[in-house]
Short mmCIF file of C-alpha atoms in Angstrom, two decimals:
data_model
loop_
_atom_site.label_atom_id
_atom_site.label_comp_id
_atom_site.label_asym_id
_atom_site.label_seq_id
_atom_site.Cartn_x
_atom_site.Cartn_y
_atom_site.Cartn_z
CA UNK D 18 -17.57 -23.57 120.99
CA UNK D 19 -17.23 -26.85 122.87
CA UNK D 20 -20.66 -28.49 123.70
CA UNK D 21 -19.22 -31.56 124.52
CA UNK D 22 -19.36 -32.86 127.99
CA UNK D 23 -21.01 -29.71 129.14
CA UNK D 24 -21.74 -29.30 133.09
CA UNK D 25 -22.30 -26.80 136.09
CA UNK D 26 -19.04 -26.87 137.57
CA UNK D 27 -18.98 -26.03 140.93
CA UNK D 28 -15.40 -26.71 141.60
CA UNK D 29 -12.18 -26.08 139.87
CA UNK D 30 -8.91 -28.26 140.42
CA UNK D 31 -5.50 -25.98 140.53
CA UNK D 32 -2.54 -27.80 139.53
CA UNK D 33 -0.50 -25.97 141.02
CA UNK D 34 3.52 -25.68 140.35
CA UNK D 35 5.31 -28.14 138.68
CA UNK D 36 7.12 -29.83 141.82
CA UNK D 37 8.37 -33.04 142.72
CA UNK D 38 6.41 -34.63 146.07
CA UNK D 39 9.51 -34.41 147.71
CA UNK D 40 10.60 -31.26 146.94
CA UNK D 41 6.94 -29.64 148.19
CA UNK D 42 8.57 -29.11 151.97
CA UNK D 43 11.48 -26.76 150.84
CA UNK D 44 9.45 -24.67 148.16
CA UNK D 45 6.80 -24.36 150.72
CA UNK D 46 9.42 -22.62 152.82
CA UNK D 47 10.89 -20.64 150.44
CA UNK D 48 7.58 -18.93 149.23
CA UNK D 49 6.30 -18.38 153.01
CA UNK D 50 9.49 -17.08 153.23
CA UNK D 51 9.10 -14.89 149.67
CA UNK D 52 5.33 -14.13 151.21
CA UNK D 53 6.28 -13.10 154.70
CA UNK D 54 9.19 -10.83 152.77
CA UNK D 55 6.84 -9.21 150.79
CA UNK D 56 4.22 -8.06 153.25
CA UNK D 57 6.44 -6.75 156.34
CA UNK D 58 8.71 -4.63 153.41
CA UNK D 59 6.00 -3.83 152.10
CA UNK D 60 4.54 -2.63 155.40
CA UNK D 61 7.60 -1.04 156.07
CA UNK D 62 7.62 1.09 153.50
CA UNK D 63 4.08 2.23 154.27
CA UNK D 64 4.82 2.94 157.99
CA UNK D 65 8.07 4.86 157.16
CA UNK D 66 6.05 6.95 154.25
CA UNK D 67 3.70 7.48 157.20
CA UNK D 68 5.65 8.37 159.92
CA UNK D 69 8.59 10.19 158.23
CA UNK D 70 7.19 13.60 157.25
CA UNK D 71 10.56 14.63 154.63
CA UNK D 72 8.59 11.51 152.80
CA UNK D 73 5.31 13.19 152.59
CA UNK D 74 5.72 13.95 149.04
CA UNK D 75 3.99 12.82 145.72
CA UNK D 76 6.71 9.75 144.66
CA UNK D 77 6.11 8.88 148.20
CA UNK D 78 2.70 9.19 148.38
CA UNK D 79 2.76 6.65 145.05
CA UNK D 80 4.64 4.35 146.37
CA UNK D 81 2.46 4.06 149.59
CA UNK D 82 -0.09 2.98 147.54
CA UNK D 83 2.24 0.79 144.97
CA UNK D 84 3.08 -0.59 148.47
CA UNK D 85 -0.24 -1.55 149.53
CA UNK D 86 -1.17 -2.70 146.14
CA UNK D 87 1.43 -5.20 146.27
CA UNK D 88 0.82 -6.55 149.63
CA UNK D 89 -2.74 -7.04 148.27
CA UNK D 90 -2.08 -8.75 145.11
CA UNK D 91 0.38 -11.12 145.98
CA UNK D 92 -2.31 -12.44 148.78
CA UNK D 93 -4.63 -13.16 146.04
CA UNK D 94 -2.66 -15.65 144.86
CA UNK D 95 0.14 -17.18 147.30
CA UNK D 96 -1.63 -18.08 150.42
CA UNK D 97 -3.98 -20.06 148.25
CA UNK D 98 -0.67 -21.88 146.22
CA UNK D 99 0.34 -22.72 149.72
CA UNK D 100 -2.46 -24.19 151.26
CA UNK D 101 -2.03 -26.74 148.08
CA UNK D 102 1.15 -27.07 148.94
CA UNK D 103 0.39 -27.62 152.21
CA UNK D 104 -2.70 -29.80 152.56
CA UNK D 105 -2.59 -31.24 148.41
CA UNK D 106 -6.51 -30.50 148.65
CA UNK D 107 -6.20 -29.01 144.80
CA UNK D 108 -9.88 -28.30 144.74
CA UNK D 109 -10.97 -24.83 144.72
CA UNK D 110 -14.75 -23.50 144.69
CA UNK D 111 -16.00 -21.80 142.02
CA UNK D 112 -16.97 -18.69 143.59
CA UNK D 113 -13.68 -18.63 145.39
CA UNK D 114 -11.89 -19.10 141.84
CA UNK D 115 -13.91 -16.14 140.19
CA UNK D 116 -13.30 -13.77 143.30
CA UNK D 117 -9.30 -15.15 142.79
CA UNK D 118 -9.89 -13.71 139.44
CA UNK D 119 -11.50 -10.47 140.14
CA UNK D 120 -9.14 -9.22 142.84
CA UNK D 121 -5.53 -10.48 140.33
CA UNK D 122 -7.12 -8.22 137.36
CA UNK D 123 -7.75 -5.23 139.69
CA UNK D 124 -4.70 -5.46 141.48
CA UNK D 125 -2.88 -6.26 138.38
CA UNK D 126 -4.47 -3.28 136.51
CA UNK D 127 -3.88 -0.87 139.40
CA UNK D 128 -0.19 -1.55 139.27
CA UNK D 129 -0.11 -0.68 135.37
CA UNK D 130 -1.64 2.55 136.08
CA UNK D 131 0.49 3.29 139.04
CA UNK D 132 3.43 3.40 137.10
CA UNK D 133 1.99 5.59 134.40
CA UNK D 134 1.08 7.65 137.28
CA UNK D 135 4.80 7.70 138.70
CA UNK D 136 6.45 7.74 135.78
CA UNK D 137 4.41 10.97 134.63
CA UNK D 138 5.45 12.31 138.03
CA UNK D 139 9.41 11.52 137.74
CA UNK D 140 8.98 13.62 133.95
CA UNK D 141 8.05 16.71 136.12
CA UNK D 142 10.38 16.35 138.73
CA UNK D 143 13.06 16.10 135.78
CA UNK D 144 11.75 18.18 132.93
CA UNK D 145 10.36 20.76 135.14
CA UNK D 146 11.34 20.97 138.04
CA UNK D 147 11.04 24.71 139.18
CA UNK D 148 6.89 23.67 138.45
CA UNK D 149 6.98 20.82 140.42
CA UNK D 150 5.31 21.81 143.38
CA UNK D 151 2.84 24.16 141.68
CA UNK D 152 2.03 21.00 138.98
CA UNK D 153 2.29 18.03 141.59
CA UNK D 154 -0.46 19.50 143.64
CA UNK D 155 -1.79 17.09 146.78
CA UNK D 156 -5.12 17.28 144.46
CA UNK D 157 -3.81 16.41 141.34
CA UNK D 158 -1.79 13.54 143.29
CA UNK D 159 -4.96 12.06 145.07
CA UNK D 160 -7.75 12.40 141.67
CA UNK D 161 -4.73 10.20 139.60
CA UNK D 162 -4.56 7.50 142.32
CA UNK D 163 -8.27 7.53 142.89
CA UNK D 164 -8.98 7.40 139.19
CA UNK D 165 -6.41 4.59 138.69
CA UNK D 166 -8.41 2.65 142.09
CA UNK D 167 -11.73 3.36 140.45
CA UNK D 168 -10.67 2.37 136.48
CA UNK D 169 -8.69 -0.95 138.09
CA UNK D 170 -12.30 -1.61 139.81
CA UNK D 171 -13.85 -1.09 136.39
CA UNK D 172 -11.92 -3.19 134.04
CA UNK D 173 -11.84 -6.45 136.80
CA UNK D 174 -15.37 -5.94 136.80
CA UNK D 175 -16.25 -6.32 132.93
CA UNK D 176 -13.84 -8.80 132.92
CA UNK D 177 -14.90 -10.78 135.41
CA UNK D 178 -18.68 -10.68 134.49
CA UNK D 179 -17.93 -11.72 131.02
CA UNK D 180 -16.49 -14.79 132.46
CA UNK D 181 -19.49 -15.67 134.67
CA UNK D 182 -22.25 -15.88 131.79
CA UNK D 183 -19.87 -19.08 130.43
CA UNK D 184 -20.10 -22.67 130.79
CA UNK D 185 -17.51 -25.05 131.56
CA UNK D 186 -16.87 -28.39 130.46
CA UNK D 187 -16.42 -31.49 132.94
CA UNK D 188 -12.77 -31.38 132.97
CA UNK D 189 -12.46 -28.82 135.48
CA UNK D 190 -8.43 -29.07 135.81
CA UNK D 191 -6.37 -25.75 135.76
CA UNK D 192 -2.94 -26.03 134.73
CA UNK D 193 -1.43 -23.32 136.97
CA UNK D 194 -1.22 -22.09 140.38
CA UNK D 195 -4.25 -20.01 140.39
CA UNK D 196 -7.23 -19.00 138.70
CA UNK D 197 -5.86 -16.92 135.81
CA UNK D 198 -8.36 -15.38 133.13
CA UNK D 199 -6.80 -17.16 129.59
CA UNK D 200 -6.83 -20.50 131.52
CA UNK D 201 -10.22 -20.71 132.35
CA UNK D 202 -11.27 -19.03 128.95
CA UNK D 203 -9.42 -21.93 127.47
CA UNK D 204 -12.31 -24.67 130.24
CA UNK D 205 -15.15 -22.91 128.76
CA UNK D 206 -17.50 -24.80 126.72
CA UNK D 207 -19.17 -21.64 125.77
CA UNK D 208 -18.48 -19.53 122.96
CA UNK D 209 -15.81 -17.07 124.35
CA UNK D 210 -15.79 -14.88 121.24
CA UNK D 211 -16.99 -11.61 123.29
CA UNK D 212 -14.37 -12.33 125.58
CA UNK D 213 -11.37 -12.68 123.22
CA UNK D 214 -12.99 -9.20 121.34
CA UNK D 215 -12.93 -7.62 124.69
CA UNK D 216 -9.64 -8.71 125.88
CA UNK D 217 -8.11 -7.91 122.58
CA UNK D 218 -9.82 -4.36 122.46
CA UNK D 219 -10.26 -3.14 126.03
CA UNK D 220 -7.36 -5.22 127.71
CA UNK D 221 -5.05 -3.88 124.46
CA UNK D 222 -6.14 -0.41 124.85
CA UNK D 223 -6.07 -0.81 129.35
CA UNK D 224 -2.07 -1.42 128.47
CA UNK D 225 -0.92 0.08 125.97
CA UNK D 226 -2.33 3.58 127.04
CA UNK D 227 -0.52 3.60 130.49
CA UNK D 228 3.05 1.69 128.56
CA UNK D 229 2.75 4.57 126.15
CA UNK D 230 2.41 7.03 128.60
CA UNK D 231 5.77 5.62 130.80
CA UNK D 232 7.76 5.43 127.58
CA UNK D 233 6.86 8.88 126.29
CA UNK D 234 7.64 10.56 130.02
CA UNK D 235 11.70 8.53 129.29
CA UNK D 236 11.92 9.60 126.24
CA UNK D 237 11.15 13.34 126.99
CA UNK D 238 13.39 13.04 129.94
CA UNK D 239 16.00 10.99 128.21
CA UNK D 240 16.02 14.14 125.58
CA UNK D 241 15.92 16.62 128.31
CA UNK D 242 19.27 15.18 129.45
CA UNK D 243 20.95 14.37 126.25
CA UNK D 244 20.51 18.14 125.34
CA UNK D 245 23.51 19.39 127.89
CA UNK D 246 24.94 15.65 128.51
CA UNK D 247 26.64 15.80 131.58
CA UNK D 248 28.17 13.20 134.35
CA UNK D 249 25.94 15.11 137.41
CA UNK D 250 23.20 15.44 135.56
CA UNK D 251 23.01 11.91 134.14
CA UNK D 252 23.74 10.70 137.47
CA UNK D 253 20.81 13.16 139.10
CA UNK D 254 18.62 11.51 136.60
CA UNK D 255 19.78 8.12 138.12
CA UNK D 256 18.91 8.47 141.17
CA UNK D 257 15.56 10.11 140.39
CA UNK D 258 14.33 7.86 138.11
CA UNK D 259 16.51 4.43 138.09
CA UNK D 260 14.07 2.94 141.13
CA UNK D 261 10.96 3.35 139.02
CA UNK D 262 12.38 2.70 135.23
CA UNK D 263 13.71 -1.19 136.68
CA UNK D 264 10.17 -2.01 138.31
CA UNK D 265 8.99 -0.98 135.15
CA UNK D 266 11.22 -3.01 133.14
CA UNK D 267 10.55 -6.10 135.65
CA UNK D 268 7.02 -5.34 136.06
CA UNK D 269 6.28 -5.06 132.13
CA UNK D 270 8.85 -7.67 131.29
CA UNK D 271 7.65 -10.65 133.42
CA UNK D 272 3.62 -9.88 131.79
CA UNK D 273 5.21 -9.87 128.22
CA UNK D 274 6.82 -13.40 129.00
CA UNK D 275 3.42 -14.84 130.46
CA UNK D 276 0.95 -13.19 128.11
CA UNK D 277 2.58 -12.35 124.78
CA UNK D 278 5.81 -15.05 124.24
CA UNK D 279 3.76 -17.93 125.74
CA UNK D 280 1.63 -20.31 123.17
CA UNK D 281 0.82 -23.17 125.87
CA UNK D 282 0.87 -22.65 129.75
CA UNK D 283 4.55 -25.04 129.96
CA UNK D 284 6.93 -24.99 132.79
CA UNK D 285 8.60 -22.00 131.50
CA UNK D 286 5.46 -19.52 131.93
CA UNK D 287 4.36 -21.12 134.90
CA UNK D 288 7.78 -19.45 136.05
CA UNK D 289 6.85 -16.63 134.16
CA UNK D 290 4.13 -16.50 136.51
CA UNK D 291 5.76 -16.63 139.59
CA UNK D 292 8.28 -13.85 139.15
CA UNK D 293 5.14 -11.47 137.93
CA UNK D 294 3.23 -12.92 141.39
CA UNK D 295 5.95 -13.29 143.70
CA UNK D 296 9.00 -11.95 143.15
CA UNK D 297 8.30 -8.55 141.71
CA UNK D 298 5.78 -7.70 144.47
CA UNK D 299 8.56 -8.82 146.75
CA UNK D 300 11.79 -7.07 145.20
CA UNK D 301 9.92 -3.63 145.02
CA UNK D 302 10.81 -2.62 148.78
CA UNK D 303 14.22 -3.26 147.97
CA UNK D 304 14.45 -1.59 144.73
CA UNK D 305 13.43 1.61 146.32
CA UNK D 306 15.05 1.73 149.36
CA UNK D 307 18.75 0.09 148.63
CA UNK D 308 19.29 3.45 146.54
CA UNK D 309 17.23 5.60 148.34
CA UNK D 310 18.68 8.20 150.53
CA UNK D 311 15.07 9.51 152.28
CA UNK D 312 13.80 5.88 152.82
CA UNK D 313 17.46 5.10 154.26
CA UNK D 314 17.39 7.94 156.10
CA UNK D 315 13.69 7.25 157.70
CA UNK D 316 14.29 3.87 158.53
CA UNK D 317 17.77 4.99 160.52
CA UNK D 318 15.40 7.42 162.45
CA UNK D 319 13.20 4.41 162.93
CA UNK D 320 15.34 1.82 164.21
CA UNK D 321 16.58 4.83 166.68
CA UNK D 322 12.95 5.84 167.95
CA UNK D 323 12.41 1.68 168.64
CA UNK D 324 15.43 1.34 170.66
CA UNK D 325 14.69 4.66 172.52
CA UNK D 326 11.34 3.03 173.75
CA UNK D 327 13.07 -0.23 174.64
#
């Protein structure tokens, strides 16, 4: 506990990235251009998914909501990174910072349970697939992704309100490029004991449960396939699950770097950062539609509808 210099602060100051003045103009460019990327494939996946109905099917239905969820949480944090950019007004309110923080956890959280979901989904559709239909049930598909919505909504909650009952000292400065929970933990001139026992309990259990659960539905398919080793059926297995198991690997990867390997908020986790915020969110569209025959095929039908109309 810090008592020192103790006041009501009503206004944080982001830092931002690490850039040179005159640099700002071209990374301002290239995330608006990383931003804009990310919503309209994003979007684009959602209106094919809707549209198309061969893609009216439980991956599908997933992703439409890993679609959305992405759109969602990298606007928590870019537009805000580039109005700094932009204008160099680092100040952000308060309120504004803890509603930052709130909507990052749950949108962060919701994409850790999304891939549970999808990666128990790809072990039926591998390990048994004559059940499929019969196990994958438009019920069963809807309670997981409204569970995973309403547990997200949970977990930003506690986490959030945890943060509000703390102080914060007079150095209000926030070395990053938004309001992340283990900075502002580190601002508080409050005991933050409750907060670490939480985060260590809770937060642990919130993502381990969910990694657990997508490396137990590999390793049952992985031995599935090993069983009768073939080159078609390794290469089925491919294309059913490769999409999913490297935005897992990038997904879980880039939060390892920023929250696990990292022992002071440097440079190097502040890039951490933006491939976690930015980039992932942004490479997902392409990651499941370069390889995909059904989202290739639905976007071809697309583009031909649109120029029908012209």
């Amino acid at each position: 506990m810090r008592p020192e210099n103790q006041s009501s602060v009503s206004h944080f100051l982001l830092r931002g990235l690490p850039i040179r003045p005159e640099q700002q103009g071209v990374f301002f460019a290239l995330f608006l251009g990383m931003y804009l990327t990310t919503v309209l494939g994003n979007l684009l996946i959602i209106l094919l998914i809707r549209l198309d109905t061969r893609l009216h099917t439980p991956m599908y239905f997933f992703l439409s909501h890993l679609a959305c969820s992405d759109i969602c949480f990298s606007s928590v944090t870019v537009p805000r990174m580039l109005m700094v950019m932009l204008t160099q007004d680092q100040s952000v309110p308060y309120v504004g910072c803890i509603f930052q923080l709130y909507f990052f956890i749950f949108y962060a959280a919701f994409d850790n349970l999304l891939l549970a979901v999808m990666a128990y989904d790809r072990y039926v559709a591998v390990c048994h697939p004559l059940h499929y239909p019969t196990i994958m049930r438009e019920e069963l598909c809807v309670t997981l992704v409204a569970g995973s919505w309403v547990v997200s909504f949970v977990h930003a909650l506690l986490h959030t309100l945890l943060l509000v009952r703390l102080s914060f000292c007079a150095d209000s400065t926030i070395n990053h490029f938004f309001c992340d929970l283990t900075v502002l933990l580190k601002l508080s001139c409050s005991d933050i004991s409750l907060n670490e026992l939480v985060i260590f309990t809770e937060g642990g259990i919130f993502l381990t449960l969910p990694l657990g659960s997508v490396l137990g539905s590999y390793i049952c398919i992985g031995t599935i396939i090993l069983r009768v080793p073939t080159m078609k059926r390794l290469l089925k297995a491919f294309s059913t699950c490769g999409s999913h198991l490297f935005v897992v690997s990038l997904y879980y990867g880039t939060v390892a770097s920023v929250y696990f390997f990292s022992s002071s908020w440097d440079s190097k986790h502040i890039i951490a950062s933006v491939m976690y915020t930015i980039v992932t969110p942004m490479l997902n569209p392409f990651i499941y539609s370069l390889r995909n025959r059904d989202i290739k095929q639905a976007l071809h039908v697309f583009v031909n509808r649109a120029n029908f109309f012209k």
